[in-house]
PDB file of C-alpha atoms in Angstrom:
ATOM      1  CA  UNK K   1      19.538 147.238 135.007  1.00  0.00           C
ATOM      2  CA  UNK K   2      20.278 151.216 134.065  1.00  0.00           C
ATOM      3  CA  UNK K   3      23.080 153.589 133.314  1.00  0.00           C
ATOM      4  CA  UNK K   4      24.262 155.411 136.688  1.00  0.00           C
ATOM      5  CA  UNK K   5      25.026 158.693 136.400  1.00  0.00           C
ATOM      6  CA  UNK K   6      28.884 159.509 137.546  1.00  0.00           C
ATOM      7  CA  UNK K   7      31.160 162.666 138.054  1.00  0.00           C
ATOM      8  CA  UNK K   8      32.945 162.016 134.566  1.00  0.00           C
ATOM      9  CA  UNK K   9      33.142 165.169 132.604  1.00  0.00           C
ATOM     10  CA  UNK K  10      30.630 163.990 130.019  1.00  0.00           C
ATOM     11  CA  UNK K  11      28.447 163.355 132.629  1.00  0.00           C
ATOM     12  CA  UNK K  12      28.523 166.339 134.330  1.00  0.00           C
ATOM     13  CA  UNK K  13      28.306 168.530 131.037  1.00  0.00           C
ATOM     14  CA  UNK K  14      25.024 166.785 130.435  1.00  0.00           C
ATOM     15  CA  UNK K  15      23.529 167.314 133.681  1.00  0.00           C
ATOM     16  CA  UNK K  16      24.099 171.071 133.637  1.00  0.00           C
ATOM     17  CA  UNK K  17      22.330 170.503 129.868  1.00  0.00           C
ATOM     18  CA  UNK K  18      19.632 169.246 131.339  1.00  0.00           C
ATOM     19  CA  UNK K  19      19.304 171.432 134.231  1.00  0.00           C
ATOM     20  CA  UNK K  20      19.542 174.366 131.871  1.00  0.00           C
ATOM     21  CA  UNK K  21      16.551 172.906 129.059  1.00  0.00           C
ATOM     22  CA  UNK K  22      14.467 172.096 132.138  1.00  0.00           C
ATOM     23  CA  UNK K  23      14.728 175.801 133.225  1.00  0.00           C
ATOM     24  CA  UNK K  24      14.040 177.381 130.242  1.00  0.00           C
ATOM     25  CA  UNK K  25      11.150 175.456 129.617  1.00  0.00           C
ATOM     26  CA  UNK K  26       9.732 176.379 133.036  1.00  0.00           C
ATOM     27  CA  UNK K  27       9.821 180.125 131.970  1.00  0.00           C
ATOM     28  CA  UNK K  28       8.501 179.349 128.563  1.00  0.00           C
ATOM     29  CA  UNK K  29       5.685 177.808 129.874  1.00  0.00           C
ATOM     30  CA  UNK K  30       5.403 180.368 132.165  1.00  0.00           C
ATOM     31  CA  UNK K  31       5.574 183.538 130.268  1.00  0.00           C
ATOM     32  CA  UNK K  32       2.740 181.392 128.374  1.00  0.00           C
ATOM     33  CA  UNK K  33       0.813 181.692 131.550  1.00  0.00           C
ATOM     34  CA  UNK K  34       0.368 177.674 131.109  1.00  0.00           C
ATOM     35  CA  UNK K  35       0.243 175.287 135.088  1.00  0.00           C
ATOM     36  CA  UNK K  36       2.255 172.366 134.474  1.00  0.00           C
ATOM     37  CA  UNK K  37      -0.888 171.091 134.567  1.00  0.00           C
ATOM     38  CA  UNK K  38      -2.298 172.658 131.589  1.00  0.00           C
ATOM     39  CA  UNK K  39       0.817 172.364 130.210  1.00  0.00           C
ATOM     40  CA  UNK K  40       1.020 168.164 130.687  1.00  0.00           C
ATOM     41  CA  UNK K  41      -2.539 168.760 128.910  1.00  0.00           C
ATOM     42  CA  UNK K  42      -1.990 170.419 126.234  1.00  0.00           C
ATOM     43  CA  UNK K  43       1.455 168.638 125.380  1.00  0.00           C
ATOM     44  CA  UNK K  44       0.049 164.964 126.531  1.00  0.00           C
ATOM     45  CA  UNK K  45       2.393 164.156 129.056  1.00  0.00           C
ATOM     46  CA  UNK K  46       1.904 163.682 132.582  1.00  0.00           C
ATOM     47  CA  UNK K  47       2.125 166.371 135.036  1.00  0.00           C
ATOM     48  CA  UNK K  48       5.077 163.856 136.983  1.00  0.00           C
ATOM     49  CA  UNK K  49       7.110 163.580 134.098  1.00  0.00           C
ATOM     50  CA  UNK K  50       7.200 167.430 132.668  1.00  0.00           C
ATOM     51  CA  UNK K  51       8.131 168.662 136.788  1.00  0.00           C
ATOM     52  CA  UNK K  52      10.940 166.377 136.180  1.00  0.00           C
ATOM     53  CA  UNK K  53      12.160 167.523 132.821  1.00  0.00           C
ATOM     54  CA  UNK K  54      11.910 171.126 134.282  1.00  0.00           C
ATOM     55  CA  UNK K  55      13.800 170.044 137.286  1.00  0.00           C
ATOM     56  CA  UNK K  56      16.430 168.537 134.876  1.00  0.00           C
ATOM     57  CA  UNK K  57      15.559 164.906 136.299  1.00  0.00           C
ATOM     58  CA  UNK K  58      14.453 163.344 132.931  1.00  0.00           C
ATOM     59  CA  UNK K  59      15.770 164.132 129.461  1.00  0.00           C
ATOM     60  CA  UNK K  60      13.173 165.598 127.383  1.00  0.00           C
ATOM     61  CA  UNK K  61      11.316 163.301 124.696  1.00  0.00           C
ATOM     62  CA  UNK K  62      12.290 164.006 120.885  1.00  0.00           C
ATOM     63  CA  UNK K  63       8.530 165.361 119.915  1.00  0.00           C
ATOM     64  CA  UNK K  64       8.463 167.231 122.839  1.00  0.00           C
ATOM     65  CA  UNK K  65       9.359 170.812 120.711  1.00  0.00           C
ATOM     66  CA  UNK K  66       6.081 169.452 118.212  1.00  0.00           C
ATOM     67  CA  UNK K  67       3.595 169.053 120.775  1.00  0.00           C
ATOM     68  CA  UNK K  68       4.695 172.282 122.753  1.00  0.00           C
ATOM     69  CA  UNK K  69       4.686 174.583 119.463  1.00  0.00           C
ATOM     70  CA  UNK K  70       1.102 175.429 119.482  1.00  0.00           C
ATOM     71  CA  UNK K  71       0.899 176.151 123.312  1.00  0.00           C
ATOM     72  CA  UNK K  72       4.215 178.040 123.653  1.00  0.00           C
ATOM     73  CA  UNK K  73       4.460 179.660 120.056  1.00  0.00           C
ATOM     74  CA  UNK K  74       6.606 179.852 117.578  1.00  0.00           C
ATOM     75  CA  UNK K  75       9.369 181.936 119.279  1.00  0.00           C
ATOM     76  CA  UNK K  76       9.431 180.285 121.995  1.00  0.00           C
ATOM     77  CA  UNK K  77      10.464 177.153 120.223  1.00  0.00           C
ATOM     78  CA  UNK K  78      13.155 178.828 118.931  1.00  0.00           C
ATOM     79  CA  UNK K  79      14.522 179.550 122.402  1.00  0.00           C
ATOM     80  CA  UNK K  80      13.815 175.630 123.425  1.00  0.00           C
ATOM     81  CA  UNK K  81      15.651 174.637 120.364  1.00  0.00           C
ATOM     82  CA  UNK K  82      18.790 176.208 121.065  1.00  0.00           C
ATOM     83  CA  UNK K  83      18.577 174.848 124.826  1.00  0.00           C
ATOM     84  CA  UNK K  84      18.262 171.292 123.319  1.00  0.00           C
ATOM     85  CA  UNK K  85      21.479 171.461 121.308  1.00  0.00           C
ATOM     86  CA  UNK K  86      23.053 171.046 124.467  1.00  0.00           C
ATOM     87  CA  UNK K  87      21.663 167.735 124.758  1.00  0.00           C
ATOM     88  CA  UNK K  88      23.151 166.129 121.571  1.00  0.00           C
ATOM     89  CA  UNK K  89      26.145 166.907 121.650  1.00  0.00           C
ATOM     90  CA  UNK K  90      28.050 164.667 124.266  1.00  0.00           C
ATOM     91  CA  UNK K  91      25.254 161.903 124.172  1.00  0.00           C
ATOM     92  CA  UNK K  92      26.730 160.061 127.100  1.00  0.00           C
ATOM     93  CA  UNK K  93      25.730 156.950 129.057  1.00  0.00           C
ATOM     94  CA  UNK K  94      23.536 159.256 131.042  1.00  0.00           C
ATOM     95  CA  UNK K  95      21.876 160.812 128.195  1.00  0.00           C
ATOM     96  CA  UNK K  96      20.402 157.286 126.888  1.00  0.00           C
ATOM     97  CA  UNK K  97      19.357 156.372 129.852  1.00  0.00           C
ATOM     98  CA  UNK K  98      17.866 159.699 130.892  1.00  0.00           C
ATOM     99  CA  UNK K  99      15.597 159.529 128.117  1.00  0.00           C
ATOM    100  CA  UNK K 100      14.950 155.699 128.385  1.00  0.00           C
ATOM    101  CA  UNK K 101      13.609 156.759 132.010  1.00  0.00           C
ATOM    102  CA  UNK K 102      11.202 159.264 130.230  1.00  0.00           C
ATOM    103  CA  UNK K 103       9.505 156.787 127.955  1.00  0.00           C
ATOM    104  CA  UNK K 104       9.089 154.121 130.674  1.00  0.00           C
ATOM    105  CA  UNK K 105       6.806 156.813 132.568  1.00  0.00           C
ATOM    106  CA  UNK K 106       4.801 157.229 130.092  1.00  0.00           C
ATOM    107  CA  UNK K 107       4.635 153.758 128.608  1.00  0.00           C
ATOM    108  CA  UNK K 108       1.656 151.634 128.941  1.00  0.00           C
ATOM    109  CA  UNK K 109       3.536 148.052 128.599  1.00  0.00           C
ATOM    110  CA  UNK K 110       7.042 147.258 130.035  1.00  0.00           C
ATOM    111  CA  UNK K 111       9.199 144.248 129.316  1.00  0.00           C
ATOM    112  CA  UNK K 112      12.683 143.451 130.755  1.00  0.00           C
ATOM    113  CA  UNK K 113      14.703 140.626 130.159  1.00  0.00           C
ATOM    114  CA  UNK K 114      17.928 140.626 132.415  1.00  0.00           C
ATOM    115  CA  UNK K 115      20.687 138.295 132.597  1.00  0.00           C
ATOM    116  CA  UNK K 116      23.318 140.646 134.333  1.00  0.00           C
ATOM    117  CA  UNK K 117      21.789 141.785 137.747  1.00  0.00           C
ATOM    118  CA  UNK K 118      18.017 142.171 139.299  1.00  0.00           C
ATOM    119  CA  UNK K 119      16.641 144.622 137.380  1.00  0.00           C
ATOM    120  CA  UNK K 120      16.581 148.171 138.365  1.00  0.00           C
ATOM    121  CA  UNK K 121      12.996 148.441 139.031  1.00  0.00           C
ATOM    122  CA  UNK K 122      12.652 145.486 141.212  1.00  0.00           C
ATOM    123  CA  UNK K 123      15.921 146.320 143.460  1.00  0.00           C
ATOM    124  CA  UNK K 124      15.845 146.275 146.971  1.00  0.00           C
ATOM    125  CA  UNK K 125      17.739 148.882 148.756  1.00  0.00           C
ATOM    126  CA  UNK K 126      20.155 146.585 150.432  1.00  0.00           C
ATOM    127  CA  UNK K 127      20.771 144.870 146.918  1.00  0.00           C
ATOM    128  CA  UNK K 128      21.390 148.353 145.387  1.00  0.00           C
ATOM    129  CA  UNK K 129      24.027 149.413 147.505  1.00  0.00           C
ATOM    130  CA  UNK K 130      25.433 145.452 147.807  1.00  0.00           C
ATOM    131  CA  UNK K 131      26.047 146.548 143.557  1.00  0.00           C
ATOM    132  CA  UNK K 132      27.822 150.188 144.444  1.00  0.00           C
ATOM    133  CA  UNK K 133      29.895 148.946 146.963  1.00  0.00           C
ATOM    134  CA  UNK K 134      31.708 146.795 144.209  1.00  0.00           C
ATOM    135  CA  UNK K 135      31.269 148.887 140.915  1.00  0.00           C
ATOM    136  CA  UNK K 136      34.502 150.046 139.974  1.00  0.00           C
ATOM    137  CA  UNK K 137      35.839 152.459 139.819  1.00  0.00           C
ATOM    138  CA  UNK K 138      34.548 153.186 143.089  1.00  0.00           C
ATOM    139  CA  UNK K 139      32.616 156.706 143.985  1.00  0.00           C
ATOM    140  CA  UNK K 140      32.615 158.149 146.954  1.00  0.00           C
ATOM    141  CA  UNK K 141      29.778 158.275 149.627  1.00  0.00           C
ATOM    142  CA  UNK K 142      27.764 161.195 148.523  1.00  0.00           C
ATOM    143  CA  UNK K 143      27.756 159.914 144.301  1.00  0.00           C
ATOM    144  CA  UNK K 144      26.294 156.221 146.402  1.00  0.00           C
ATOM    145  CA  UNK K 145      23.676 158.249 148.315  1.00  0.00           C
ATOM    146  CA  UNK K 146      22.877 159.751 145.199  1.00  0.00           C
ATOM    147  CA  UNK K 147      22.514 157.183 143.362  1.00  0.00           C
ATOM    148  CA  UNK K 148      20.662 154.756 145.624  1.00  0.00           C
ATOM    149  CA  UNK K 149      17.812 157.438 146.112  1.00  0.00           C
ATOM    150  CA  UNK K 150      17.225 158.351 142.247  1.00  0.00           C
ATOM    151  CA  UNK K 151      17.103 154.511 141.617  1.00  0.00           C
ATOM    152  CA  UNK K 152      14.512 154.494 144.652  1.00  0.00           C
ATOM    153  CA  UNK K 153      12.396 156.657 143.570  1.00  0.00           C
ATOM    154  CA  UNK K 154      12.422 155.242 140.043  1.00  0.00           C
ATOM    155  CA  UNK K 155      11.084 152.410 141.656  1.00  0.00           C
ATOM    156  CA  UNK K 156       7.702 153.800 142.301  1.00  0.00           C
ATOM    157  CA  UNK K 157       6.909 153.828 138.983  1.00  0.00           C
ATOM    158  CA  UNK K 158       5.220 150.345 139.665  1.00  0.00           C
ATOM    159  CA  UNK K 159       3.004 151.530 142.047  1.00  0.00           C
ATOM    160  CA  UNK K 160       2.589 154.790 140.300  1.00  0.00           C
ATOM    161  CA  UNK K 161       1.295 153.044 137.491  1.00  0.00           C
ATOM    162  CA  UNK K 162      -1.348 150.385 138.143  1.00  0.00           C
ATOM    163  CA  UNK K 163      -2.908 150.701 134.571  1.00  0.00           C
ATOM    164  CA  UNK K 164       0.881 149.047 133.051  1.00  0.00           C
ATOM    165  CA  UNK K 165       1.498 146.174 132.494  1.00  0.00           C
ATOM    166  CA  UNK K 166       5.230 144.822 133.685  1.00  0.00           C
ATOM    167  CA  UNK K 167       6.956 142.008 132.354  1.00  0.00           C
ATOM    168  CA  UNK K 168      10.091 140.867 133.919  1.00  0.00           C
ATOM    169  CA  UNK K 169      11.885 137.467 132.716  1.00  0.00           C
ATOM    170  CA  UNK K 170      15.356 136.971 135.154  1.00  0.00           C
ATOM    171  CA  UNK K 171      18.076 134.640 134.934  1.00  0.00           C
ATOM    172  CA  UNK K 172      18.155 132.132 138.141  1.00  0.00           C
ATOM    173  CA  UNK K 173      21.775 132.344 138.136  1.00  0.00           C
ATOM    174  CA  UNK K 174      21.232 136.350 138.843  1.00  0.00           C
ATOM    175  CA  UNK K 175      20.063 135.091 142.110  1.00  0.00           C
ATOM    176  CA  UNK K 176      22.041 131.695 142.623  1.00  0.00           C
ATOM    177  CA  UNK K 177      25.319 134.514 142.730  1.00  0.00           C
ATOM    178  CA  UNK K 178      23.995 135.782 145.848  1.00  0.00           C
ATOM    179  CA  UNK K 179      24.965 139.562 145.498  1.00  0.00           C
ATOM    180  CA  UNK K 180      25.861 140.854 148.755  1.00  0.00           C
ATOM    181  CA  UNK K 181      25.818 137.998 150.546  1.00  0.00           C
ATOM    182  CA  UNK K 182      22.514 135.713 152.170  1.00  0.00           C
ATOM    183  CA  UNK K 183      20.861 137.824 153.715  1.00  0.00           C
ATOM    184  CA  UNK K 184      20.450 140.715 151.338  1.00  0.00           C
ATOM    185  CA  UNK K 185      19.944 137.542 148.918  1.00  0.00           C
ATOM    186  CA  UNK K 186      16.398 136.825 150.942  1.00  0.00           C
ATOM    187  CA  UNK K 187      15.452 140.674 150.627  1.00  0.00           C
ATOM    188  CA  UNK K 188      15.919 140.240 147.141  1.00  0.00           C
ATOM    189  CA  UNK K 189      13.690 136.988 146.783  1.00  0.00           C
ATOM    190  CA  UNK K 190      11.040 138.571 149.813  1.00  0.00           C
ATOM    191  CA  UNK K 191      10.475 141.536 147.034  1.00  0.00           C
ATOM    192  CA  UNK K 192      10.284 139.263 144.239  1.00  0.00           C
ATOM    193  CA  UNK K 193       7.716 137.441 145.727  1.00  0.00           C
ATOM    194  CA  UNK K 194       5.543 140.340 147.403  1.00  0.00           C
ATOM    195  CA  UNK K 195       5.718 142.090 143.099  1.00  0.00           C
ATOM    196  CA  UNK K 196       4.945 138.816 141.295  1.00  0.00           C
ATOM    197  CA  UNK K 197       1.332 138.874 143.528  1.00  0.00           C
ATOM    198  CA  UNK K 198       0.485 142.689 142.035  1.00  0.00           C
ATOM    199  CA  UNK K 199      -1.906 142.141 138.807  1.00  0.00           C
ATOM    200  CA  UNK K 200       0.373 144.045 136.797  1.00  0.00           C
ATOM    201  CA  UNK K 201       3.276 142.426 137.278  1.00  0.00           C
ATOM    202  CA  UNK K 202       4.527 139.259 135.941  1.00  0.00           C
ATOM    203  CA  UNK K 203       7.532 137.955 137.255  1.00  0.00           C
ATOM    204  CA  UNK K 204       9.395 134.880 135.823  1.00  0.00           C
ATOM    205  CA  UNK K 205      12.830 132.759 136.351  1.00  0.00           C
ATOM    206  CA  UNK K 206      14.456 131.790 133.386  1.00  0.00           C
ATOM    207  CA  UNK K 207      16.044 128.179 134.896  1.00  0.00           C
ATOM    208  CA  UNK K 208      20.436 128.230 134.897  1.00  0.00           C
ATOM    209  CA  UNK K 209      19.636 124.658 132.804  1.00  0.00           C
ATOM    210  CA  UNK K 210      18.067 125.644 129.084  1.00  0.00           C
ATOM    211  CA  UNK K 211      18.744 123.796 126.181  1.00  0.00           C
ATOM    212  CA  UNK K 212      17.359 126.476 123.941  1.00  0.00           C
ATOM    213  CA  UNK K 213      17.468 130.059 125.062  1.00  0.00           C
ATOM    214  CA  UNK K 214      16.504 132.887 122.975  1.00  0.00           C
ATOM    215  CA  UNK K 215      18.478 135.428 124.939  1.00  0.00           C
ATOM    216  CA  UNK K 216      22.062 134.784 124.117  1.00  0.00           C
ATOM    217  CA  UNK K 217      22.257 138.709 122.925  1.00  0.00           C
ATOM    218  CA  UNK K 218      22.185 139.180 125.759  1.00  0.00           C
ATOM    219  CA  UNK K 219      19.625 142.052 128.270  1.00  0.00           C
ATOM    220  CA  UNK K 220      16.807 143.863 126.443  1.00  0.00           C
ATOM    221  CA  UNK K 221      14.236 146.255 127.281  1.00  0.00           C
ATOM    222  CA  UNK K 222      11.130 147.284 125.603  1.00  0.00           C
ATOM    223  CA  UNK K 223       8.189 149.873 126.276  1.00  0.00           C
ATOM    224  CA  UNK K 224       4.992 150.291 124.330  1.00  0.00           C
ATOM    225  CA  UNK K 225       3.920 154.403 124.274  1.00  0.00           C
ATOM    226  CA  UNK K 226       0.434 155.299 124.824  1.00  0.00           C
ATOM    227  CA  UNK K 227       0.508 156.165 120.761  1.00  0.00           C
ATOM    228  CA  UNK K 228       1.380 152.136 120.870  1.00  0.00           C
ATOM    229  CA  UNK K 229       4.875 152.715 119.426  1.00  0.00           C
ATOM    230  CA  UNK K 230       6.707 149.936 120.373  1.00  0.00           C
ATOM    231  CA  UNK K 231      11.044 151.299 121.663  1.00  0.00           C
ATOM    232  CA  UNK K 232      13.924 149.037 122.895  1.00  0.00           C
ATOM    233  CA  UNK K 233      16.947 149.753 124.760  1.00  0.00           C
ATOM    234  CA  UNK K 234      20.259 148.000 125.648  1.00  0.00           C
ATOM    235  CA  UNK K 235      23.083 148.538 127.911  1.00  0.00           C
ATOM    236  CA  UNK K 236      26.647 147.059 127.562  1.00  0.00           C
ATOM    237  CA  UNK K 237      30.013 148.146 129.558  1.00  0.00           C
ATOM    238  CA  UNK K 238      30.014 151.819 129.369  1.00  0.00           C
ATOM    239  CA  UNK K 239      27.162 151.931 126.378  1.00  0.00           C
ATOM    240  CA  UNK K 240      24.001 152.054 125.903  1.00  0.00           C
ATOM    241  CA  UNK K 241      21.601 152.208 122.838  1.00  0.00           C
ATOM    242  CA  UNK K 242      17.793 153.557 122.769  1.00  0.00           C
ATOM    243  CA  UNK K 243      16.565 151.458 119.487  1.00  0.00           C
ATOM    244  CA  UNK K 244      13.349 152.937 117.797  1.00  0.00           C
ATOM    245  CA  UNK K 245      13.716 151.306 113.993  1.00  0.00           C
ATOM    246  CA  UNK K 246      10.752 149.379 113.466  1.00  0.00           C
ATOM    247  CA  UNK K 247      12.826 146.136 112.218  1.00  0.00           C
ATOM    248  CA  UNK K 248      14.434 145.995 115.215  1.00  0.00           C
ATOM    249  CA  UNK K 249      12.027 146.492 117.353  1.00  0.00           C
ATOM    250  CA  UNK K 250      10.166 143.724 115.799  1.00  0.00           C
ATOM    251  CA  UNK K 251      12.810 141.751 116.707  1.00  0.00           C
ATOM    252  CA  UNK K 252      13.911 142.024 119.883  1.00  0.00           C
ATOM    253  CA  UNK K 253       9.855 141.873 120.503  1.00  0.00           C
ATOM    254  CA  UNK K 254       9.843 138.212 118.680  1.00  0.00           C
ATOM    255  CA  UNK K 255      12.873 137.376 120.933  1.00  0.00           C
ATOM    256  CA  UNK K 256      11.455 138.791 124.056  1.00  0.00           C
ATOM    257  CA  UNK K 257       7.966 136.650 123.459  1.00  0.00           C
ATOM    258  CA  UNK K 258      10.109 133.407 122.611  1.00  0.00           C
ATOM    259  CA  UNK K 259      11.902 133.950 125.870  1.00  0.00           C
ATOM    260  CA  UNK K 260       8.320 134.293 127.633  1.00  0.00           C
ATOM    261  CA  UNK K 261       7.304 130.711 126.165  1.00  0.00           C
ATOM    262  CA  UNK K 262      11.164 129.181 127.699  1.00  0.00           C
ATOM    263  CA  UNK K 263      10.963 131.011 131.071  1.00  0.00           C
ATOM    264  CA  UNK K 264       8.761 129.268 134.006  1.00  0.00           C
ATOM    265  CA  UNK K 265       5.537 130.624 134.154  1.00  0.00           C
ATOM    266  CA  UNK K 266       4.436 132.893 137.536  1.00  0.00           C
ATOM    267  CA  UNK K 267       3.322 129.937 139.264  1.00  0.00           C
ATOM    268  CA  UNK K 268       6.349 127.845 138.804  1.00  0.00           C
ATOM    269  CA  UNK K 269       8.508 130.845 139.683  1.00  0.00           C
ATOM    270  CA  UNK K 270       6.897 131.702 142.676  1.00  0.00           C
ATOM    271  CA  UNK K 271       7.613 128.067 143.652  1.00  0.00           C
ATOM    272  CA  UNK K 272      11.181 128.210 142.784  1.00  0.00           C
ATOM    273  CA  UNK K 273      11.673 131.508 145.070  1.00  0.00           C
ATOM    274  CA  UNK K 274      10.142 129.679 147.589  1.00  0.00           C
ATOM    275  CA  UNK K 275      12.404 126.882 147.530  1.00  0.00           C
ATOM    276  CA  UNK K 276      15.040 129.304 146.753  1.00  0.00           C
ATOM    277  CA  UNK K 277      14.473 131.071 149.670  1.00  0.00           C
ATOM    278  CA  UNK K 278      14.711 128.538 151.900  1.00  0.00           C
ATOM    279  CA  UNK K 279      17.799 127.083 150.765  1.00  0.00           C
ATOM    280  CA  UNK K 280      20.145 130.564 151.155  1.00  0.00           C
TER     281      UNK K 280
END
């Protein structure tokens, strides 16, 4: 699904981290008399993704400092160096997923396998806040508002990105729980249906009855960068893990095209949602 940023002190200490790299880079680039555009250019990122890093939205990629050397100069890396330190120190819940949220706007392939919830992308808003109203410990109004909107406006990534391609495999039994109750079920299901119809997304049900399942680890992610690096990332109860070693990338991508084969293919799915639907 994702980490969700909270008030805890680790948190907090890495927000003000990343507010504080983001504005230094924005007078680096600056005093460099680079646009964000040039800068996204010159640095081969998007112009999306390095307003959020400067806004403190997105944590900044690890060869970010290698690609900006040569367009910012020498001493100016210096400065962004000691503004990064403040990133590794506390490497939080937020952290990995802050960076995990970086790499999926740049990647060129997504995959998601989830067995816990809907996954973040494909959330509803009536779904997301069915999952805040019962995450404990609770948060008050303004953290939910919050919260809701940045996972909202991660969604448009989808859109945003017509060129990726998007994978999603999701347990039946995510749905069969009926998060929030019926009617926020059908939402759910409605959006499924309307996503799995875009060419660049493939939605499919892994069925509650599966003799052989390759998933038993449990969720995983994986993004291919437009160098074709392939990354993976998990999420437990209050942990999360960015994995870039080849070996277990390799993997969790062997897994991930196992589970492919054992979910039902588009067609099928879209016919279970249908019946699905129906029946709530």
């Amino acid at each position: 699904m994702e980490a969700v940023v909270t008030k805890g002190n680790n948190e907090a200490e890495l927000s003000d981290g990343l507010r504080t790299f983001g504005a230094v880079l924005k007078v680096l680039r600056e005093e460099a008399n680079l646009t964000q555009e040039e800068f996204a250019l010159r640095v081969q990122y998007s112009v999306p993704y390095i307003a959020k890093i400067e806004q403190g939205k997105r944590f900044p990629p690890s060869d970010l400092l290698t690609r900006a050397a040569e367009p910012l100069g020498p001493i100016a890396i210096k400065v962004l160096r000691g503004a990064a330190q403040s990133l590794t120190r506390r490497p939080g819940l937020a952290h990995r997923f802050q960076e995990w949220a970086g790499i999926e706007e740049e990647a060129i392939s997504l995959y998601t396998y989830e067995c816990r919830a809907v996954p973040g992308l494909l959330q509803p808003e009536p779904y997301i806040r069915a999952l805040f109203d019962c995450r404990l410990p609770p948060v008050d109004h303004e953290q939910i508002e919050h919260n809701v909107g940045a996972r909202l406006d991660r969604q448009q990534l989808i859109a945003a990105r017509p060129t990726t391609a998007f994978s999603f495999i999701i347990e039946q039994s995510i749905l069969e729980r009926r998060m929030g109750g019926s009617e926020v079920t059908k939402v759910v299901i409605d959006h499924l249906l309307d996503v799995g119809t875009w060419r660049n997304v493939e939605v499919q049900i892994m069925p509650t009855v599966r003799e052989d399942h390759c998933g038993i680890d449990g969720l995983m992610y994986l993004a291919e960068t437009p160098t074709h690096q392939w990354l993976g990332y998990t999420e437990g109860q209050r942990s999360s893990q960015l994995i870039t070693a080849p070996k277990d990338v390799s993997v969790m991508l062997q897994r991930y095209g196992k589970l492919r084969s054992q979910a039902l293919d588009c067609r099928i799915t879209k016919e279970l949602l249908q019946e699905m639907r129906g029946a709530v």
